């Protein structure tokens, strides 16, 4: 594993191999796979390839990293980020789990392939920032959020 939910694997001695990503279960009710079941794998044709959110890139894609300082009254393991663009829903609620930065309550998530994401943080239950019925916060570069303050540099 390479961090930020990134997995790295090197394939030696095979020309144009195909890869399939899955969640290591055969139970049809919970199985997840990309490409889908009965679909051919992704052909690896470059020395280095990146597959992010089911999109294939020939080089590391540009991303926006959002850092979030989890409030003390939120469940640690259930902190999620939900992001969307105006008129474009990109994921289902409550979003995806954020990644621990192994430093206090800081969590992060890198958004790839989205130019103007609006983000909402939530605890998978009834707490969220911005609050219910408020639009998400527009992010266009790496940002940090702590104690209701947004910055482009890490807060203490």
Coordinates of C-alpha atoms in Angstrom, one line a residue:
X1 CA 0.0 0.0 0.0
X2 CA 1.3 3.4 -0.9
X3 CA -0.7 5.7 1.4
X4 CA -3.9 7.7 0.9
X5 CA -5.6 4.5 -0.2
X6 CA -3.1 4.0 -2.9
X7 CA -1.9 0.5 -3.8
X8 CA 1.3 0.0 -5.8
X9 CA 2.2 -3.2 -7.6
X10 CA 5.0 -3.9 -10.1
X11 CA 4.6 -6.5 -12.8
X12 CA 7.8 -8.0 -14.2
X13 CA 8.3 -10.1 -17.4
X14 CA 4.9 -9.9 -18.8
X15 CA 4.0 -7.9 -22.0
X16 CA 0.7 -5.9 -21.8
X17 CA -0.8 -7.7 -18.8
X18 CA -4.4 -7.0 -17.8
X19 CA -5.4 -6.2 -14.2
X20 CA -8.6 -6.4 -12.2
X21 CA -9.2 -4.8 -8.9
X22 CA -11.5 -6.4 -6.4
X23 CA -12.4 -6.4 -2.7
X24 CA -11.3 -10.0 -2.2
X25 CA -14.7 -11.6 -1.7
X26 CA -16.7 -14.1 -3.8
X27 CA -20.0 -13.3 -2.1
X28 CA -22.1 -11.8 -4.9
X29 CA -24.0 -9.5 -2.5
X30 CA -20.8 -7.7 -1.4
X31 CA -18.4 -8.2 -4.2
X32 CA -16.9 -5.1 -5.8
X33 CA -14.7 -5.3 -8.9
X34 CA -13.3 -3.0 -11.5
X35 CA -13.7 -3.6 -14.4
X36 CA -17.0 -5.2 -13.8
X37 CA -17.7 -8.9 -13.5
X38 CA -17.3 -10.7 -16.9
X39 CA -15.4 -7.7 -18.3
X40 CA -11.8 -7.9 -19.5
X41 CA -9.1 -6.5 -17.2
X42 CA -7.4 -3.1 -17.8
X43 CA -4.6 -3.6 -20.2
X44 CA -1.3 -2.2 -18.9
X45 CA 0.4 -0.6 -21.9
X46 CA 2.7 2.0 -20.3
X47 CA 5.7 1.6 -17.9
X48 CA 3.6 3.4 -15.3
X49 CA -0.2 3.7 -15.1
X50 CA -2.5 5.2 -12.6
X51 CA -6.1 4.1 -12.1
X52 CA -8.1 6.5 -9.9
X53 CA -11.8 6.2 -9.4
X54 CA -12.1 3.8 -12.3
X55 CA -10.3 6.3 -14.7
X56 CA -7.0 5.3 -16.3
X57 CA -4.1 7.8 -16.5
X58 CA -0.6 7.4 -18.1
X59 CA 0.9 9.6 -15.4
X60 CA 0.0 10.6 -11.9
X61 CA -3.1 12.8 -12.2
X62 CA -3.3 16.2 -10.5
X63 CA -5.4 16.1 -7.4
X64 CA -6.7 18.4 -4.7
X65 CA -5.9 17.2 -1.1
X66 CA -8.4 18.3 1.5
X67 CA -7.2 18.1 5.1
X68 CA -9.7 18.0 7.9
X69 CA -9.2 18.3 11.7
X70 CA -11.8 16.0 13.1
X71 CA -13.9 17.6 16.0
X72 CA -13.5 15.8 19.3
X73 CA -17.1 14.8 19.4
X74 CA -17.0 12.9 16.1
X75 CA -16.4 9.2 15.7
X76 CA -12.8 8.7 14.5
X77 CA -13.3 5.8 12.1
X78 CA -16.5 7.1 10.5
X79 CA -15.3 10.5 9.3
X80 CA -16.2 10.9 5.7
X81 CA -15.9 13.4 2.8
X82 CA -18.6 13.9 0.3
X83 CA -17.9 16.0 -2.8
X84 CA -19.8 17.1 -5.8
X85 CA -19.7 19.6 -8.6
X86 CA -22.6 21.9 -9.4
X87 CA -25.3 19.9 -11.2
X88 CA -23.0 16.8 -11.0
X89 CA -23.4 14.2 -8.2
X90 CA -20.2 12.3 -8.1
X91 CA -20.9 9.8 -5.2
X92 CA -23.6 8.6 -2.9
X93 CA -24.1 10.0 0.6
X94 CA -22.4 9.9 3.1
X95 CA -19.3 9.8 0.8
X96 CA -16.0 8.1 1.3
X97 CA -13.9 7.5 4.4
X98 CA -11.1 10.0 5.0
X99 CA -7.5 8.8 5.6
X100 CA -5.7 9.2 8.9
X101 CA -2.5 11.3 8.7
X102 CA -1.3 9.7 12.0
X103 CA -1.1 13.1 13.6
X104 CA -3.7 14.0 16.2
X105 CA -7.1 14.3 14.6
X106 CA -6.0 15.3 11.1
X107 CA -7.5 13.3 8.2
X108 CA -7.1 13.9 4.5
X109 CA -8.4 12.8 1.2
X110 CA -7.2 13.6 -2.3
X111 CA -9.8 14.3 -5.0
X112 CA -8.8 13.4 -8.5
X113 CA -10.4 14.3 -11.8
X114 CA -12.7 17.0 -10.5
X115 CA -12.0 20.6 -11.3
X116 CA -14.3 22.4 -8.8
X117 CA -15.4 20.1 -6.1
X118 CA -17.6 21.2 -3.2
X119 CA -16.9 19.3 0.0
X120 CA -19.0 18.3 3.0
X121 CA -17.5 16.5 6.0
X122 CA -19.7 14.1 8.0
X123 CA -19.5 11.5 10.8
X124 CA -21.7 9.0 8.9
X125 CA -24.5 9.8 11.3
X126 CA -26.0 13.2 12.2
X127 CA -23.0 15.7 12.3
X128 CA -21.7 17.5 9.2
X129 CA -19.8 20.5 8.1
X130 CA -21.2 22.7 6.5
X131 CA -24.4 22.1 8.2
X132 CA -27.5 20.4 6.8
X133 CA -29.1 22.2 3.8
X134 CA -25.9 24.3 3.4
X135 CA -23.9 24.0 0.1
X136 CA -20.5 22.3 0.2
X137 CA -17.3 24.4 0.4
X138 CA -15.7 25.0 -3.0
X139 CA -12.0 23.8 -3.1
X140 CA -9.7 24.6 -6.0
X141 CA -6.3 23.8 -4.3
X142 CA -5.0 21.9 -1.4
X143 CA -6.7 23.1 1.8
X144 CA -6.8 22.6 5.5
X145 CA -9.9 23.0 7.7
X146 CA -9.9 23.3 11.5
X147 CA -12.2 24.9 14.0
X148 CA -14.4 26.5 11.2
X149 CA -11.3 28.0 9.5
X150 CA -10.2 27.2 5.9
X151 CA -6.6 27.9 4.9
X152 CA -4.1 26.9 2.2
X153 CA -1.5 26.0 4.7
X154 CA -1.4 23.6 7.6
X155 CA -2.8 24.9 10.9
X156 CA -1.2 24.1 14.3

